[in-house]
Amino acid sequence: MTTTDVRTEPPIEEPAPSRAHWAVVIGIAIVVVAGVGFRFATRSHMWLDEALSVNIAHLSTRHIFTWLKHDGAPPLYYVVLHYWMKVFGSSNLGARSLSGVATVASFPLAYFCGKRIAGRAMGWIAVVVLSVNAYVVIYATTARMYALEQFLVFAGILAVRRAFEKPTVGRVALVGFLVAVLIYTQYWGFYITAALVLLLLGTFRYAPEHADAAKRLLVSVFVGLLTFIPWLPTFLYQAKHTGTPWGKSILPAAPIGMTFQDFAGGQQQEGWILLIGFIVLLFLGAFGIASRAGHIDVDLKGQPTIRWEAAIGAATLVIGTTLTYLSHNAFQSRYASVVVPFFVLVIARGILCFRDARVRALFIVAIVVLGWVGDARNFRVERTSATKVAPIINREGQPGDVVLYCPDQVGPAVHRLLRKGFDEMTYPRLLKPALVDWVDYKAVLRRHKPADVAQQVLDLAGDHTIWYVSAPGYMTHKHSCDEVSTTLAQSRKKVLRVQSDPNAFEKQGLQEFPGS
């Protein structure tokens, strides 16, 4: 057995169709239909990142390319969203539906990936796991690029397997195309590409029978990477001037643990339970095989039929978290969305390691029920306190009133809900709140004194009310927003209208400084 063995395991023999068989079919159908529904259902309004996505996508395509120098992301998702919104609009559902469609389109890809690894049973298990996973559902209902990444990686897994089976020009070229699309969607695409290249290079030594396919794939991947050259100057500018000033770098072990926890459902009760089960299933999926009833053999070299998927998934996470730390950037588990397809497939194969259908059913039912708990929470939970702040300003504010945001990161979500007629500005540069300029962010903060900015706002407001939207806990604004409030309060009466909620994800509060 070799590192890149892409043969399919002999599938577990299934009995002839029976009542139990049709019960399974109906159960899968219910899970899939519910999974589709959850991907288009959330009551939450858009938080910072989503509002930024929509505001950037509202620009012309030329201005999207220009503005992203100030944002730090590649352009493809925003361009696709730009044209998507022309058809479906920029409402919460309209903009988010792009992510919903992308993740629903991943269902058949997950099935065919699983089927190629271990037969139809694994294909359907992979679909079920993907359907109910709360992490996947969150980003299916989020106007960001993460669901699109997952679709592209599922497509890439299938494309690489097909290329190894028969390395025709078309199959090999598709892999290069997907590499190009992925790195233009999110920069973690480079990490997964690096892991793929390492696998292909290892093929020459450990699986010489696949050397021809590996050689062709390396050429295709290289061509795919060459397509990035036009964007390279912007990427280098972003790397030097943007980054993640809102957080700090962390040694890789913590981000890896955080990623698995979030993949399982986060720091909720159902998430902790699933995390334990997923760790077991990941181990079995990568190293175990059902030998006979009640027995699972373990081969620490890894099971050949899923060895390369498990290796690339693990390598991508290690490479990504390590380079993120070394480049002094912050990490969020959403960046690791490219690893989700590997996670789903290894989990599915882990379930298949149990020959007893009752044990498999027990794991699947637990994953479905606990997944639905997380999915229901995603439907209910409000991601931003902008929904508490904006209605007050809309109801009581007058044309010409000043709305000041500190930090600027709390602005886009509230701005999206405000009616026109207010003079909106952000700390520290008094820019408009629709976008956040991350260029040399820390240096800009050092140049602007909170008291000076507050005085400028007082002068600009004249006799109009100042509505001050702020939130604590931002690493780069430890005391500056409090200092702005203190300076405003020295000249005007301060009225607390909305207390910042420490339990909220995005926790805007509101202070009113009435005019004369």
PDB file of C-alpha atoms in Angstrom, residues 60-226:
ATOM      1  CA  SER A  60     -17.526  48.418  -9.209  1.00  0.00           C
ATOM      2  CA  THR A  61     -15.224  45.513 -10.037  1.00  0.00           C
ATOM      3  CA  ARG A  62     -12.371  47.950 -10.709  1.00  0.00           C
ATOM      4  CA  HIS A  63     -12.857  49.585  -7.327  1.00  0.00           C
ATOM      5  CA  ILE A  64     -13.108  46.169  -5.638  1.00  0.00           C
ATOM      6  CA  PHE A  65      -9.578  45.405  -6.795  1.00  0.00           C
ATOM      7  CA  THR A  66      -8.376  48.807  -5.607  1.00  0.00           C
ATOM      8  CA  TRP A  67     -10.071  48.740  -2.212  1.00  0.00           C
ATOM      9  CA  LEU A  68      -8.891  45.252  -1.296  1.00  0.00           C
ATOM     10  CA  LYS A  69      -5.383  46.709  -0.890  1.00  0.00           C
ATOM     11  CA  HIS A  70      -6.873  48.272   2.256  1.00  0.00           C
ATOM     12  CA  ASP A  71      -8.683  45.117   3.365  1.00  0.00           C
ATOM     13  CA  GLY A  72      -6.233  42.224   3.035  1.00  0.00           C
ATOM     14  CA  ALA A  73      -8.276  39.624   1.131  1.00  0.00           C
ATOM     15  CA  PRO A  74      -8.119  38.188  -2.414  1.00  0.00           C
ATOM     16  CA  PRO A  75     -10.791  39.360  -4.864  1.00  0.00           C
ATOM     17  CA  LEU A  76     -12.720  36.404  -6.294  1.00  0.00           C
ATOM     18  CA  TYR A  77     -15.448  36.055  -3.668  1.00  0.00           C
ATOM     19  CA  TYR A  78     -16.227  39.780  -3.769  1.00  0.00           C
ATOM     20  CA  VAL A  79     -16.454  39.810  -7.553  1.00  0.00           C
ATOM     21  CA  VAL A  80     -18.773  36.795  -7.526  1.00  0.00           C
ATOM     22  CA  LEU A  81     -20.864  38.408  -4.766  1.00  0.00           C
ATOM     23  CA  HIS A  82     -20.968  41.652  -6.779  1.00  0.00           C
ATOM     24  CA  TYR A  83     -22.736  39.914  -9.671  1.00  0.00           C
ATOM     25  CA  TRP A  84     -24.753  37.660  -7.369  1.00  0.00           C
ATOM     26  CA  MET A  85     -26.274  40.721  -5.672  1.00  0.00           C
ATOM     27  CA  LYS A  86     -27.217  42.177  -9.036  1.00  0.00           C
ATOM     28  CA  VAL A  87     -29.584  39.227  -9.381  1.00  0.00           C
ATOM     29  CA  PHE A  88     -30.584  38.391  -5.799  1.00  0.00           C
ATOM     30  CA  GLY A  89     -30.108  41.727  -4.040  1.00  0.00           C
ATOM     31  CA  SER A  90     -28.096  42.702  -0.975  1.00  0.00           C
ATOM     32  CA  SER A  91     -30.629  41.837   1.726  1.00  0.00           C
ATOM     33  CA  ASN A  92     -29.488  39.483   4.470  1.00  0.00           C
ATOM     34  CA  LEU A  93     -30.934  36.493   2.615  1.00  0.00           C
ATOM     35  CA  GLY A  94     -29.928  37.724  -0.830  1.00  0.00           C
ATOM     36  CA  ALA A  95     -26.247  38.196  -0.009  1.00  0.00           C
ATOM     37  CA  ARG A  96     -25.956  35.156   2.242  1.00  0.00           C
ATOM     38  CA  SER A  97     -27.667  32.852  -0.241  1.00  0.00           C
ATOM     39  CA  LEU A  98     -24.434  32.661  -2.259  1.00  0.00           C
ATOM     40  CA  SER A  99     -22.842  30.825   0.666  1.00  0.00           C
ATOM     41  CA  GLY A 100     -25.948  28.681   1.115  1.00  0.00           C
ATOM     42  CA  VAL A 101     -25.926  27.606  -2.517  1.00  0.00           C
ATOM     43  CA  ALA A 102     -22.182  26.869  -2.414  1.00  0.00           C
ATOM     44  CA  THR A 103     -22.505  24.563   0.576  1.00  0.00           C
ATOM     45  CA  VAL A 104     -25.583  22.775  -0.798  1.00  0.00           C
ATOM     46  CA  ALA A 105     -23.593  22.218  -3.996  1.00  0.00           C
ATOM     47  CA  SER A 106     -20.971  20.514  -1.801  1.00  0.00           C
ATOM     48  CA  PHE A 107     -23.411  17.699  -0.929  1.00  0.00           C
ATOM     49  CA  PRO A 108     -23.028  15.726  -4.178  1.00  0.00           C
ATOM     50  CA  LEU A 109     -19.281  16.345  -4.159  1.00  0.00           C
ATOM     51  CA  ALA A 110     -19.037  14.950  -0.623  1.00  0.00           C
ATOM     52  CA  TYR A 111     -21.011  11.911  -1.730  1.00  0.00           C
ATOM     53  CA  PHE A 112     -18.793  11.161  -4.716  1.00  0.00           C
ATOM     54  CA  CYS A 113     -15.612  11.744  -2.673  1.00  0.00           C
ATOM     55  CA  GLY A 114     -16.843   9.308  -0.026  1.00  0.00           C
ATOM     56  CA  LYS A 115     -18.015   6.801  -2.613  1.00  0.00           C
ATOM     57  CA  ARG A 116     -14.579   6.774  -4.248  1.00  0.00           C
ATOM     58  CA  ILE A 117     -12.915   6.137  -0.891  1.00  0.00           C
ATOM     59  CA  ALA A 118     -15.111   3.388   0.560  1.00  0.00           C
ATOM     60  CA  GLY A 119     -18.286   2.972  -1.411  1.00  0.00           C
ATOM     61  CA  ARG A 120     -21.818   4.350  -1.380  1.00  0.00           C
ATOM     62  CA  ALA A 121     -22.288   3.925   2.370  1.00  0.00           C
ATOM     63  CA  MET A 122     -19.404   6.262   3.124  1.00  0.00           C
ATOM     64  CA  GLY A 123     -20.664   8.703   0.518  1.00  0.00           C
ATOM     65  CA  TRP A 124     -24.043   9.005   2.242  1.00  0.00           C
ATOM     66  CA  ILE A 125     -22.480   9.199   5.708  1.00  0.00           C
ATOM     67  CA  ALA A 126     -20.299  12.076   4.490  1.00  0.00           C
ATOM     68  CA  VAL A 127     -23.391  13.878   3.194  1.00  0.00           C
ATOM     69  CA  VAL A 128     -25.164  13.417   6.529  1.00  0.00           C
ATOM     70  CA  VAL A 129     -22.176  14.686   8.549  1.00  0.00           C
ATOM     71  CA  LEU A 130     -21.820  17.676   6.228  1.00  0.00           C
ATOM     72  CA  SER A 131     -25.572  18.396   6.327  1.00  0.00           C
ATOM     73  CA  VAL A 132     -25.814  18.785  10.092  1.00  0.00           C
ATOM     74  CA  ASN A 133     -22.403  20.177  11.040  1.00  0.00           C
ATOM     75  CA  ALA A 134     -23.002  23.428  12.946  1.00  0.00           C
ATOM     76  CA  TYR A 135     -19.696  24.994  11.852  1.00  0.00           C
ATOM     77  CA  VAL A 136     -20.602  24.442   8.206  1.00  0.00           C
ATOM     78  CA  VAL A 137     -24.124  25.785   8.737  1.00  0.00           C
ATOM     79  CA  ILE A 138     -22.830  28.950  10.419  1.00  0.00           C
ATOM     80  CA  TYR A 139     -20.714  29.832   7.390  1.00  0.00           C
ATOM     81  CA  ALA A 140     -23.447  28.730   5.008  1.00  0.00           C
ATOM     82  CA  THR A 141     -25.505  31.548   6.553  1.00  0.00           C
ATOM     83  CA  THR A 142     -22.638  34.037   6.527  1.00  0.00           C
ATOM     84  CA  ALA A 143     -21.848  36.442   3.692  1.00  0.00           C
ATOM     85  CA  ARG A 144     -18.183  35.461   3.547  1.00  0.00           C
ATOM     86  CA  MET A 145     -16.037  33.270   1.340  1.00  0.00           C
ATOM     87  CA  TYR A 146     -15.751  30.241   3.626  1.00  0.00           C
ATOM     88  CA  ALA A 147     -18.604  28.141   2.200  1.00  0.00           C
ATOM     89  CA  LEU A 148     -17.258  28.734  -1.302  1.00  0.00           C
ATOM     90  CA  GLU A 149     -13.842  27.507  -0.151  1.00  0.00           C
ATOM     91  CA  GLN A 150     -15.339  24.286   1.164  1.00  0.00           C
ATOM     92  CA  PHE A 151     -17.065  23.679  -2.163  1.00  0.00           C
ATOM     93  CA  LEU A 152     -13.799  24.248  -4.047  1.00  0.00           C
ATOM     94  CA  VAL A 153     -11.853  21.890  -1.770  1.00  0.00           C
ATOM     95  CA  PHE A 154     -14.436  19.108  -2.133  1.00  0.00           C
ATOM     96  CA  ALA A 155     -14.191  19.623  -5.890  1.00  0.00           C
ATOM     97  CA  GLY A 156     -10.394  19.534  -5.605  1.00  0.00           C
ATOM     98  CA  ILE A 157     -10.370  16.264  -3.661  1.00  0.00           C
ATOM     99  CA  LEU A 158     -12.545  14.648  -6.299  1.00  0.00           C
ATOM    100  CA  ALA A 159     -10.470  16.140  -9.124  1.00  0.00           C
ATOM    101  CA  VAL A 160      -7.169  14.897  -7.673  1.00  0.00           C
ATOM    102  CA  ARG A 161      -8.557  11.386  -7.194  1.00  0.00           C
ATOM    103  CA  ARG A 162      -9.838  11.307 -10.760  1.00  0.00           C
ATOM    104  CA  ALA A 163      -6.497  12.579 -12.058  1.00  0.00           C
ATOM    105  CA  PHE A 164      -4.623   9.821 -10.232  1.00  0.00           C
ATOM    106  CA  GLU A 165      -7.010   7.222 -11.631  1.00  0.00           C
ATOM    107  CA  LYS A 166      -6.578   8.473 -15.194  1.00  0.00           C
ATOM    108  CA  PRO A 167      -4.278  11.485 -15.718  1.00  0.00           C
ATOM    109  CA  THR A 168      -5.821  12.870 -18.883  1.00  0.00           C
ATOM    110  CA  VAL A 169      -5.165  16.477 -19.870  1.00  0.00           C
ATOM    111  CA  GLY A 170      -8.672  17.536 -18.879  1.00  0.00           C
ATOM    112  CA  ARG A 171      -8.595  15.898 -15.455  1.00  0.00           C
ATOM    113  CA  VAL A 172      -5.144  17.215 -14.640  1.00  0.00           C
ATOM    114  CA  ALA A 173      -5.927  20.715 -15.911  1.00  0.00           C
ATOM    115  CA  LEU A 174      -9.020  20.859 -13.678  1.00  0.00           C
ATOM    116  CA  VAL A 175      -6.791  20.509 -10.607  1.00  0.00           C
ATOM    117  CA  GLY A 176      -4.690  23.491 -11.692  1.00  0.00           C
ATOM    118  CA  PHE A 177      -7.827  25.512 -12.365  1.00  0.00           C
ATOM    119  CA  LEU A 178      -9.184  24.755  -8.879  1.00  0.00           C
ATOM    120  CA  VAL A 179      -5.856  25.745  -7.323  1.00  0.00           C
ATOM    121  CA  ALA A 180      -6.046  29.095  -9.108  1.00  0.00           C
ATOM    122  CA  VAL A 181      -9.643  29.701  -8.070  1.00  0.00           C
ATOM    123  CA  LEU A 182      -8.953  28.722  -4.462  1.00  0.00           C
ATOM    124  CA  ILE A 183      -5.956  31.033  -3.936  1.00  0.00           C
ATOM    125  CA  TYR A 184      -7.984  33.892  -5.411  1.00  0.00           C
ATOM    126  CA  THR A 185     -10.749  33.078  -2.898  1.00  0.00           C
ATOM    127  CA  GLN A 186      -8.759  32.855   0.336  1.00  0.00           C
ATOM    128  CA  TYR A 187      -5.049  32.868   1.058  1.00  0.00           C
ATOM    129  CA  TRP A 188      -5.184  29.625   3.048  1.00  0.00           C
ATOM    130  CA  GLY A 189      -5.470  28.122  -0.408  1.00  0.00           C
ATOM    131  CA  PHE A 190      -1.681  28.431  -0.536  1.00  0.00           C
ATOM    132  CA  TYR A 191      -1.326  26.213   2.525  1.00  0.00           C
ATOM    133  CA  ILE A 192      -3.485  23.443   1.114  1.00  0.00           C
ATOM    134  CA  THR A 193      -1.597  23.738  -2.183  1.00  0.00           C
ATOM    135  CA  ALA A 194       1.714  23.404  -0.314  1.00  0.00           C
ATOM    136  CA  ALA A 195       0.406  20.247   1.374  1.00  0.00           C
ATOM    137  CA  LEU A 196      -0.657  18.859  -2.024  1.00  0.00           C
ATOM    138  CA  VAL A 197       2.749  19.603  -3.526  1.00  0.00           C
ATOM    139  CA  LEU A 198       4.468  17.770  -0.655  1.00  0.00           C
ATOM    140  CA  LEU A 199       2.237  14.764  -1.289  1.00  0.00           C
ATOM    141  CA  LEU A 200       2.981  14.804  -5.007  1.00  0.00           C
ATOM    142  CA  LEU A 201       6.718  15.028  -4.397  1.00  0.00           C
ATOM    143  CA  GLY A 202       6.522  12.112  -1.968  1.00  0.00           C
ATOM    144  CA  THR A 203       4.824  10.053  -4.673  1.00  0.00           C
ATOM    145  CA  PHE A 204       8.071   9.743  -6.664  1.00  0.00           C
ATOM    146  CA  ARG A 205       9.678   7.864  -3.788  1.00  0.00           C
ATOM    147  CA  TYR A 206       6.814   6.044  -2.108  1.00  0.00           C
ATOM    148  CA  ALA A 207       4.448   5.390  -5.013  1.00  0.00           C
ATOM    149  CA  PRO A 208       6.455   5.311  -8.247  1.00  0.00           C
ATOM    150  CA  GLU A 209       3.538   3.690 -10.085  1.00  0.00           C
ATOM    151  CA  HIS A 210       1.786   7.065  -9.798  1.00  0.00           C
ATOM    152  CA  ALA A 211       4.837   9.105 -10.815  1.00  0.00           C
ATOM    153  CA  ASP A 212       3.446  10.053 -14.222  1.00  0.00           C
ATOM    154  CA  ALA A 213       0.191  11.362 -12.725  1.00  0.00           C
ATOM    155  CA  ALA A 214       2.119  13.194  -9.998  1.00  0.00           C
ATOM    156  CA  LYS A 215       4.411  14.807 -12.565  1.00  0.00           C
ATOM    157  CA  ARG A 216       1.488  16.066 -14.612  1.00  0.00           C
ATOM    158  CA  LEU A 217      -0.312  17.296 -11.528  1.00  0.00           C
ATOM    159  CA  LEU A 218       2.761  19.222 -10.378  1.00  0.00           C
ATOM    160  CA  VAL A 219       2.876  21.009 -13.717  1.00  0.00           C
ATOM    161  CA  SER A 220      -0.831  21.791 -13.491  1.00  0.00           C
ATOM    162  CA  VAL A 221      -0.510  23.098  -9.925  1.00  0.00           C
ATOM    163  CA  PHE A 222       2.437  25.259 -10.972  1.00  0.00           C
ATOM    164  CA  VAL A 223       0.415  26.746 -13.836  1.00  0.00           C
ATOM    165  CA  GLY A 224      -2.431  27.390 -11.420  1.00  0.00           C
ATOM    166  CA  LEU A 225      -0.065  29.246  -9.099  1.00  0.00           C
ATOM    167  CA  LEU A 226       1.251  31.316 -12.008  1.00  0.00           C
TER     168      LEU A 226
END
